[in-house]
PDB file of C-alpha atoms in Angstrom:
ATOM      1  CA  MET A   1      -0.011  -0.023  -0.101  1.00 45.00           C
ATOM      2  CA  LYS A   2       1.123   3.632  -0.562  1.00 45.00           C
ATOM      3  CA  HIS A   3      -0.270   6.746   0.877  1.00 44.00           C
ATOM      4  CA  ILE A   4       0.358   9.854  -1.080  1.00 42.00           C
ATOM      5  CA  LEU A   5      -0.533  13.468  -0.144  1.00 44.00           C
ATOM      6  CA  LEU A   6      -0.339  16.063  -2.911  1.00 45.00           C
ATOM      7  CA  PHE A   7      -0.232  19.673  -1.815  1.00 44.00           C
ATOM      8  CA  SER A   8      -1.796  22.193  -4.089  1.00 41.00           C
ATOM      9  CA  VAL A   9      -0.380  25.809  -4.423  1.00 38.00           C
ATOM     10  CA  LEU A  10      -3.421  27.198  -2.384  1.00 37.00           C
ATOM     11  CA  ALA A  11      -2.620  24.937   0.547  1.00 40.00           C
ATOM     12  CA  PHE A  12       0.587  26.747   1.122  1.00 40.00           C
ATOM     13  CA  GLY A  13      -1.015  30.169   0.790  1.00 37.00           C
ATOM     14  CA  SER A  14      -2.390  29.960   4.131  1.00 36.00           C
ATOM     15  CA  LEU A  15      -2.442  27.904   7.341  1.00 36.00           C
ATOM     16  CA  ALA A  16      -6.091  28.817   7.967  1.00 36.00           C
ATOM     17  CA  ALA A  17      -9.185  29.067   5.695  1.00 36.00           C
ATOM     18  CA  CYS A  18     -10.502  32.543   4.981  1.00 34.00           C
ATOM     19  CA  LYS A  19     -14.202  32.889   4.726  1.00 35.00           C
ATOM     20  CA  ARG A  20     -15.274  35.908   2.842  1.00 36.00           C
ATOM     21  CA  ASP A  21     -18.526  37.540   1.744  1.00 40.00           C
ATOM     22  CA  ALA A  22     -19.096  38.146  -1.944  1.00 39.00           C
ATOM     23  CA  GLU A  23     -18.383  41.811  -1.768  1.00 47.00           C
ATOM     24  CA  ASP A  24     -15.092  41.354   0.325  1.00 51.00           C
ATOM     25  CA  LEU A  25     -11.944  42.438  -1.430  1.00 51.00           C
ATOM     26  CA  PRO A  26      -9.214  39.772  -2.217  1.00 53.00           C
ATOM     27  CA  ILE A  27      -6.752  39.512   0.680  1.00 56.00           C
ATOM     28  CA  GLU A  28      -3.119  39.337  -0.413  1.00 60.00           C
ATOM     29  CA  ARG A  29      -0.613  37.539   1.711  1.00 67.00           C
ATOM     30  CA  PRO A  30       3.243  37.639   1.538  1.00 83.00           C
ATOM     31  CA  PHE A  31       4.800  34.504   0.009  1.00 86.00           C
ATOM     32  CA  THR A  32       6.294  32.251   2.590  1.00 89.00           C
ATOM     33  CA  ARG A  33       9.198  29.844   1.561  1.00 93.00           C
ATOM     34  CA  ASP A  34       7.990  26.958   3.668  1.00 96.00           C
ATOM     35  CA  PHE A  35       9.172  24.002   1.560  1.00 97.00           C
ATOM     36  CA  TYR A  36      12.088  23.727  -0.722  1.00 97.00           C
ATOM     37  CA  SER A  37      15.217  21.904  -1.741  1.00 96.00           C
ATOM     38  CA  GLN A  38      18.398  23.715  -2.731  1.00 96.00           C
ATOM     39  CA  GLY A  39      22.185  23.213  -3.157  1.00 96.00           C
ATOM     40  CA  GLU A  40      24.902  22.749  -5.670  1.00 95.00           C
ATOM     41  CA  TRP A  41      25.392  19.800  -8.132  1.00 91.00           C
ATOM     42  CA  ARG A  42      27.904  18.677 -10.879  1.00 90.00           C
ATOM     43  CA  ASP A  43      28.703  15.725 -12.980  1.00 84.00           C
ATOM     44  CA  THR A  44      31.777  14.191 -11.528  1.00 78.00           C
ATOM     45  CA  ASN A  45      33.709  14.741 -14.768  1.00 79.00           C
ATOM     46  CA  GLN A  46      33.193  18.496 -14.421  1.00 80.00           C
ATOM     47  CA  THR A  47      35.007  20.940 -12.200  1.00 84.00           C
ATOM     48  CA  ALA A  48      32.201  23.489 -11.756  1.00 92.00           C
ATOM     49  CA  PHE A  49      29.250  23.181  -9.473  1.00 93.00           C
ATOM     50  CA  ALA A  50      25.824  24.629 -10.564  1.00 90.00           C
ATOM     51  CA  PRO A  51      23.108  25.837  -8.178  1.00 93.00           C
ATOM     52  CA  PHE A  52      19.618  24.295  -8.032  1.00 92.00           C
ATOM     53  CA  ASP A  53      16.565  25.540  -6.173  1.00 93.00           C
ATOM     54  CA  HIS A  54      13.011  23.971  -5.972  1.00 94.00           C
ATOM     55  CA  THR A  55      10.915  26.188  -4.017  1.00 95.00           C
ATOM     56  CA  VAL A  56       7.201  25.096  -3.640  1.00 95.00           C
ATOM     57  CA  GLY A  57       4.844  27.523  -5.005  1.00 93.00           C
ATOM     58  CA  ARG A  58       7.096  29.183  -7.502  1.00 93.00           C
ATOM     59  CA  THR A  59       7.185  28.673 -11.289  1.00 90.00           C
ATOM     60  CA  ILE A  60       9.547  25.819 -12.329  1.00 86.00           C
ATOM     61  CA  ARG A  61      11.245  27.347 -15.436  1.00 78.00           C
ATOM     62  CA  PRO A  62      10.361  28.268 -19.014  1.00 74.00           C
ATOM     63  CA  PRO A  63       8.636  27.021 -21.040  1.00 75.00           C
ATOM     64  CA  PHE A  64       6.529  25.491 -18.103  1.00 73.00           C
ATOM     65  CA  SER A  65       4.091  27.677 -16.305  1.00 79.00           C
ATOM     66  CA  ASN A  66       3.282  25.203 -13.413  1.00 85.00           C
ATOM     67  CA  VAL A  67       4.891  25.524 -10.194  1.00 91.00           C
ATOM     68  CA  PHE A  68       6.702  23.287  -7.799  1.00 93.00           C
ATOM     69  CA  SER A  69       4.592  21.438  -5.169  1.00 93.00           C
ATOM     70  CA  CYS A  70       5.292  18.887  -2.484  1.00 94.00           C
ATOM     71  CA  ASN A  71       3.774  15.754  -0.967  1.00 93.00           C
ATOM     72  CA  SER A  72       4.725  12.890   1.484  1.00 95.00           C
ATOM     73  CA  GLU A  73       4.455   9.179   0.715  1.00 95.00           C
ATOM     74  CA  THR A  74       4.660   6.172   2.839  1.00 96.00           C
ATOM     75  CA  LYS A  75       4.985   2.450   2.382  1.00 95.00           C
ATOM     76  CA  ILE A  76       6.567  -0.746   3.579  1.00 95.00           C
ATOM     77  CA  VAL A  77       9.751  -1.728   1.802  1.00 93.00           C
ATOM     78  CA  ASP A  78      11.616  -5.117   2.755  1.00 92.00           C
ATOM     79  CA  GLY A  79       9.545  -5.209   5.964  1.00 94.00           C
ATOM     80  CA  TYR A  80      10.485  -1.728   6.939  1.00 96.00           C
ATOM     81  CA  LYS A  81       8.159   1.346   7.130  1.00 96.00           C
ATOM     82  CA  THR A  82       9.466   4.203   4.973  1.00 97.00           C
ATOM     83  CA  ILE A  83       8.456   7.916   4.885  1.00 98.00           C
ATOM     84  CA  GLN A  84       9.524  10.157   1.858  1.00 97.00           C
ATOM     85  CA  GLY A  85       9.151  13.805   1.272  1.00 97.00           C
ATOM     86  CA  ASN A  86       8.999  14.880  -2.427  1.00 95.00           C
ATOM     87  CA  ILE A  87       9.408  18.108  -4.228  1.00 95.00           C
ATOM     88  CA  LEU A  88       7.363  17.877  -7.546  1.00 92.00           C
ATOM     89  CA  GLY A  89       8.281  19.656 -10.771  1.00 87.00           C
ATOM     90  CA  ILE A  90       7.001  18.848 -14.314  1.00 81.00           C
ATOM     91  CA  SER A  91       6.606  15.105 -13.400  1.00 77.00           C
ATOM     92  CA  SER A  92       4.392  13.514 -10.825  1.00 75.00           C
ATOM     93  CA  SER A  93       6.174  10.106 -10.873  1.00 76.00           C
ATOM     94  CA  ALA A  94       9.865  11.384 -10.790  1.00 78.00           C
ATOM     95  CA  PRO A  95      10.191  14.104  -8.207  1.00 89.00           C
ATOM     96  CA  ALA A  96      12.553  16.892  -8.722  1.00 90.00           C
ATOM     97  CA  PHE A  97      13.903  16.037  -5.404  1.00 94.00           C
ATOM     98  CA  TYR A  98      13.074  13.510  -2.706  1.00 94.00           C
ATOM     99  CA  VAL A  99      14.444  12.089   0.577  1.00 97.00           C
ATOM    100  CA  ARG A 100      13.248   8.672   1.948  1.00 97.00           C
ATOM    101  CA  PHE A 101      13.822   7.550   5.479  1.00 98.00           C
ATOM    102  CA  PHE A 102      13.484   3.928   6.727  1.00 97.00           C
ATOM    103  CA  SER A 103      12.111   3.058  10.227  1.00 97.00           C
ATOM    104  CA  ASP A 104      14.972   1.796  12.546  1.00 97.00           C
ATOM    105  CA  ALA A 105      13.055  -1.451  13.501  1.00 95.00           C
ATOM    106  CA  PRO A 106      11.201  -3.841  11.200  1.00 95.00           C
ATOM    107  CA  ALA A 107       7.345  -3.173  10.856  1.00 93.00           C
ATOM    108  CA  ALA A 108       4.907  -5.531  12.569  1.00 88.00           C
ATOM    109  CA  SER A 109       3.191  -7.754  10.022  1.00 82.00           C
ATOM    110  CA  SER A 110      -0.060  -5.878  10.712  1.00 77.00           C
ATOM    111  CA  SER A 111       1.502  -2.541  10.838  1.00 82.00           C
ATOM    112  CA  SER A 112      -0.173   0.332   8.819  1.00 91.00           C
ATOM    113  CA  THR A 113       1.966   2.339   6.245  1.00 94.00           C
ATOM    114  CA  VAL A 114       0.986   5.550   7.912  1.00 94.00           C
ATOM    115  CA  TRP A 115       3.245   7.361  10.480  1.00 96.00           C
ATOM    116  CA  SER A 116       2.313   8.982  13.678  1.00 96.00           C
ATOM    117  CA  ALA A 117       3.785  12.177  14.906  1.00 97.00           C
ATOM    118  CA  ALA A 118       5.628  10.277  17.645  1.00 97.00           C
ATOM    119  CA  GLU A 119       7.170   7.947  15.087  1.00 97.00           C
ATOM    120  CA  ILE A 120       8.597  10.815  13.063  1.00 98.00           C
ATOM    121  CA  GLU A 121       9.937  12.570  16.216  1.00 98.00           C
ATOM    122  CA  THR A 122      11.755   9.407  17.267  1.00 98.00           C
ATOM    123  CA  LEU A 123      13.220   8.772  13.910  1.00 98.00           C
ATOM    124  CA  LEU A 124      14.151  12.314  13.197  1.00 98.00           C
ATOM    125  CA  PRO A 125      15.505  14.218  16.201  1.00 98.00           C
ATOM    126  CA  PRO A 126      17.374  17.408  15.376  1.00 98.00           C
ATOM    127  CA  GLY A 127      21.112  16.656  15.224  1.00 98.00           C
ATOM    128  CA  ARG A 128      20.752  13.092  13.947  1.00 98.00           C
ATOM    129  CA  ILE A 129      23.054  12.116  10.991  1.00 98.00           C
ATOM    130  CA  PHE A 130      22.117   9.415   8.520  1.00 98.00           C
ATOM    131  CA  PRO A 131      25.238   8.177   6.550  1.00 97.00           C
ATOM    132  CA  ILE A 132      25.057   7.236   2.935  1.00 96.00           C
ATOM    133  CA  ALA A 133      27.515   4.341   2.233  1.00 94.00           C
ATOM    134  CA  GLY A 134      25.591   1.879   0.170  1.00 91.00           C
ATOM    135  CA  ALA A 135      24.136  -0.080   3.068  1.00 92.00           C
ATOM    136  CA  ALA A 136      20.654  -1.718   3.016  1.00 91.00           C
ATOM    137  CA  ARG A 137      17.728   0.528   4.185  1.00 94.00           C
ATOM    138  CA  GLU A 138      19.808   3.745   4.602  1.00 95.00           C
ATOM    139  CA  VAL A 139      18.413   7.156   3.662  1.00 97.00           C
ATOM    140  CA  GLU A 140      18.010   7.780   0.053  1.00 95.00           C
ATOM    141  CA  ILE A 141      18.244  10.905  -1.950  1.00 95.00           C
ATOM    142  CA  GLY A 142      16.930  11.617  -5.557  1.00 91.00           C
ATOM    143  CA  LEU A 143      17.461  14.660  -7.746  1.00 90.00           C
ATOM    144  CA  ALA A 144      16.399  15.492 -11.299  1.00 84.00           C
ATOM    145  CA  ILE A 145      19.252  17.471 -12.817  1.00 72.00           C
ATOM    146  CA  PRO A 146      18.247  20.030 -15.312  1.00 65.00           C
ATOM    147  CA  PHE A 147      19.454  18.929 -18.853  1.00 60.00           C
ATOM    148  CA  ASP A 148      17.405  21.146 -21.255  1.00 50.00           C
ATOM    149  CA  ASP A 149      14.016  22.714 -21.565  1.00 46.00           C
ATOM    150  CA  LEU A 150      12.344  19.466 -21.952  1.00 46.00           C
ATOM    151  CA  PHE A 151      14.117  16.735 -20.215  1.00 50.00           C
ATOM    152  CA  ASP A 152      15.985  16.020 -16.921  1.00 61.00           C
ATOM    153  CA  ILE A 153      18.615  13.366 -16.127  1.00 66.00           C
ATOM    154  CA  TYR A 154      17.516  11.496 -12.978  1.00 73.00           C
ATOM    155  CA  SER A 155      19.908  10.654 -10.325  1.00 83.00           C
ATOM    156  CA  ASP A 156      19.758   9.009  -6.989  1.00 86.00           C
ATOM    157  CA  THR A 157      21.941   7.660  -4.232  1.00 90.00           C
ATOM    158  CA  ARG A 158      20.589   3.986  -4.920  1.00 84.00           C
ATOM    159  CA  GLY A 159      22.513   4.055  -8.308  1.00 82.00           C
ATOM    160  CA  ALA A 160      25.706   5.779  -7.257  1.00 89.00           C
ATOM    161  CA  PRO A 161      28.724   3.803  -8.238  1.00 87.00           C
ATOM    162  CA  SER A 162      30.628   4.882  -5.164  1.00 88.00           C
ATOM    163  CA  PRO A 163      28.049   5.786  -2.487  1.00 90.00           C
ATOM    164  CA  ASP A 164      29.103   8.568  -0.164  1.00 94.00           C
ATOM    165  CA  GLY A 165      27.417  11.488   1.791  1.00 97.00           C
ATOM    166  CA  TRP A 166      25.033  12.204   4.634  1.00 98.00           C
ATOM    167  CA  VAL A 167      21.745  13.655   5.805  1.00 98.00           C
ATOM    168  CA  GLN A 168      21.510  15.575   8.900  1.00 98.00           C
ATOM    169  CA  VAL A 169      18.312  16.689  10.639  1.00 98.00           C
ATOM    170  CA  LEU A 170      18.430  20.335  11.438  1.00 98.00           C
ATOM    171  CA  ASP A 171      14.994  21.107  12.794  1.00 98.00           C
ATOM    172  CA  VAL A 172      11.565  19.545  13.145  1.00 98.00           C
ATOM    173  CA  ALA A 173       8.352  21.551  13.850  1.00 97.00           C
ATOM    174  CA  ASP A 174       4.640  21.149  13.752  1.00 97.00           C
ATOM    175  CA  TYR A 175       2.830  22.261  10.549  1.00 96.00           C
ATOM    176  CA  THR A 176      -0.935  22.380  10.069  1.00 93.00           C
ATOM    177  CA  TRP A 177      -3.095  23.658   7.217  1.00 89.00           C
ATOM    178  CA  ILE A 178      -6.749  23.662   6.077  1.00 89.00           C
ATOM    179  CA  GLN A 179      -7.697  21.716   3.013  1.00 86.00           C
ATOM    180  CA  THR A 180     -11.060  22.584   1.333  1.00 88.00           C
ATOM    181  CA  ARG A 181     -12.625  19.498  -0.249  1.00 86.00           C
ATOM    182  CA  PHE A 182     -14.741  19.612  -3.475  1.00 86.00           C
ATOM    183  CA  ASP A 183     -18.024  19.658  -1.432  1.00 87.00           C
ATOM    184  CA  GLY A 184     -16.866  22.861   0.385  1.00 84.00           C
ATOM    185  CA  THR A 185     -16.127  21.104   3.724  1.00 90.00           C
ATOM    186  CA  GLU A 186     -12.842  21.789   5.422  1.00 90.00           C
ATOM    187  CA  VAL A 187     -10.476  19.559   7.116  1.00 89.00           C
ATOM    188  CA  GLU A 188      -7.321  20.124   9.003  1.00 91.00           C
ATOM    189  CA  ARG A 189      -4.252  18.265   7.967  1.00 92.00           C
ATOM    190  CA  ARG A 190      -1.178  17.760  10.077  1.00 95.00           C
ATOM    191  CA  GLY A 191       2.455  17.148   9.434  1.00 96.00           C
ATOM    192  CA  LYS A 192       6.059  17.809  10.574  1.00 97.00           C
ATOM    193  CA  GLN A 193       8.266  20.461   8.833  1.00 97.00           C
ATOM    194  CA  VAL A 194      11.521  18.748   8.601  1.00 98.00           C
ATOM    195  CA  ARG A 195      14.701  20.788   7.667  1.00 98.00           C
ATOM    196  CA  ILE A 196      17.701  18.775   6.717  1.00 98.00           C
ATOM    197  CA  ALA A 197      21.203  19.454   5.289  1.00 98.00           C
ATOM    198  CA  PHE A 198      22.912  16.846   3.025  1.00 98.00           C
ATOM    199  CA  GLN A 199      25.634  15.984   0.650  1.00 97.00           C
ATOM    200  CA  ALA A 200      25.948  12.946  -1.460  1.00 95.00           C
ATOM    201  CA  LYS A 201      27.248  11.112  -4.569  1.00 93.00           C
ATOM    202  CA  LEU A 202      24.548  10.069  -7.030  1.00 91.00           C
ATOM    203  CA  GLY A 203      24.211   7.695  -9.909  1.00 88.00           C
ATOM    204  CA  ARG A 204      22.821   9.266 -13.150  1.00 84.00           C
ATOM    205  CA  ARG A 205      20.201   7.702 -15.197  1.00 76.00           C
ATOM    206  CA  HIS A 206      18.504   8.818 -18.488  1.00 67.00           C
ATOM    207  CA  PHE A 207      15.643  11.360 -18.327  1.00 59.00           C
ATOM    208  CA  PHE A 208      12.986  10.571 -15.907  1.00 54.00           C
ATOM    209  CA  SER A 209      13.831   6.933 -15.430  1.00 55.00           C
ATOM    210  CA  GLN A 210      14.084   5.927 -11.755  1.00 61.00           C
ATOM    211  CA  VAL A 211      14.929   2.456 -12.668  1.00 65.00           C
ATOM    212  CA  GLY A 212      17.022   2.583 -15.852  1.00 69.00           C
ATOM    213  CA  PRO A 213      20.754   1.823 -16.136  1.00 77.00           C
ATOM    214  CA  VAL A 214      23.186   4.060 -14.378  1.00 80.00           C
ATOM    215  CA  VAL A 215      25.000   6.163 -17.203  1.00 79.00           C
ATOM    216  CA  GLY A 216      27.283   8.274 -14.984  1.00 82.00           C
ATOM    217  CA  GLU A 217      27.894   9.945 -11.613  1.00 88.00           C
ATOM    218  CA  ALA A 218      26.784  13.256 -10.052  1.00 88.00           C
ATOM    219  CA  GLU A 219      27.700  15.041  -6.800  1.00 92.00           C
ATOM    220  CA  VAL A 220      25.682  17.256  -4.620  1.00 94.00           C
ATOM    221  CA  ARG A 221      27.097  19.672  -1.989  1.00 96.00           C
ATOM    222  CA  ASN A 222      25.741  22.343   0.368  1.00 98.00           C
ATOM    223  CA  GLY A 223      22.332  20.877   0.232  1.00 97.00           C
ATOM    224  CA  GLU A 224      19.386  21.939   2.372  1.00 98.00           C
ATOM    225  CA  ALA A 225      15.807  21.101   2.159  1.00 98.00           C
ATOM    226  CA  SER A 226      12.591  21.702   4.088  1.00 98.00           C
ATOM    227  CA  LEU A 227      10.041  18.746   3.713  1.00 97.00           C
ATOM    228  CA  CYS A 228       6.517  18.334   4.875  1.00 96.00           C
ATOM    229  CA  LEU A 229       5.861  14.756   6.349  1.00 97.00           C
ATOM    230  CA  GLU A 230       2.357  14.085   7.118  1.00 96.00           C
ATOM    231  CA  TYR A 231       1.218  12.144  10.213  1.00 95.00           C
ATOM    232  CA  PHE A 232      -2.159  10.717  11.403  1.00 91.00           C
TER     233      PHE A 232
END
């Protein structure tokens, strides 16, 4: 089973719903950069690093008019619960950026895929460092590297020829927002805003393929991301 939450742009515009009469003027709010991923990357056969910035709610890049969004995703992999924070770009199947964490202990056979607030807090205390060394069930990072106006080259730590790097938890805070359903009813959603630092070596794959053959290696440094991991 998989649980996926896709945030709309409107979800990030406000943490509380605003009910207005028909004659009320629109209310403008300053943009808040709540969720993002940023850093520098390069192919390992290059000397120069290039910056990347995926800010939720902002336009991706020409010729695309859609904006970055984010979601959280949970499932059980090899008997362990996982929770993954995604920053989505022009593809809904290959995130522009993602980080996936595995539970420290195996999941019970009857265990649900969803996570509680306590489970996230236990797994991700501020200061914890997750090494990237090619071991089973270690933290995973994926990054879509801009290639041209139409395609990206996908890269991830799972395919790294020589895995190396780390992810460090910097801060964890509560985050709530109001979602309006199609029938007009409102529901409060809850999550943890998790800020991390990272650096890693990544295996490059063709275009949007997350399972295709590794065709090279990339490197990410000075990475930082703010992700929303929903809990129940």
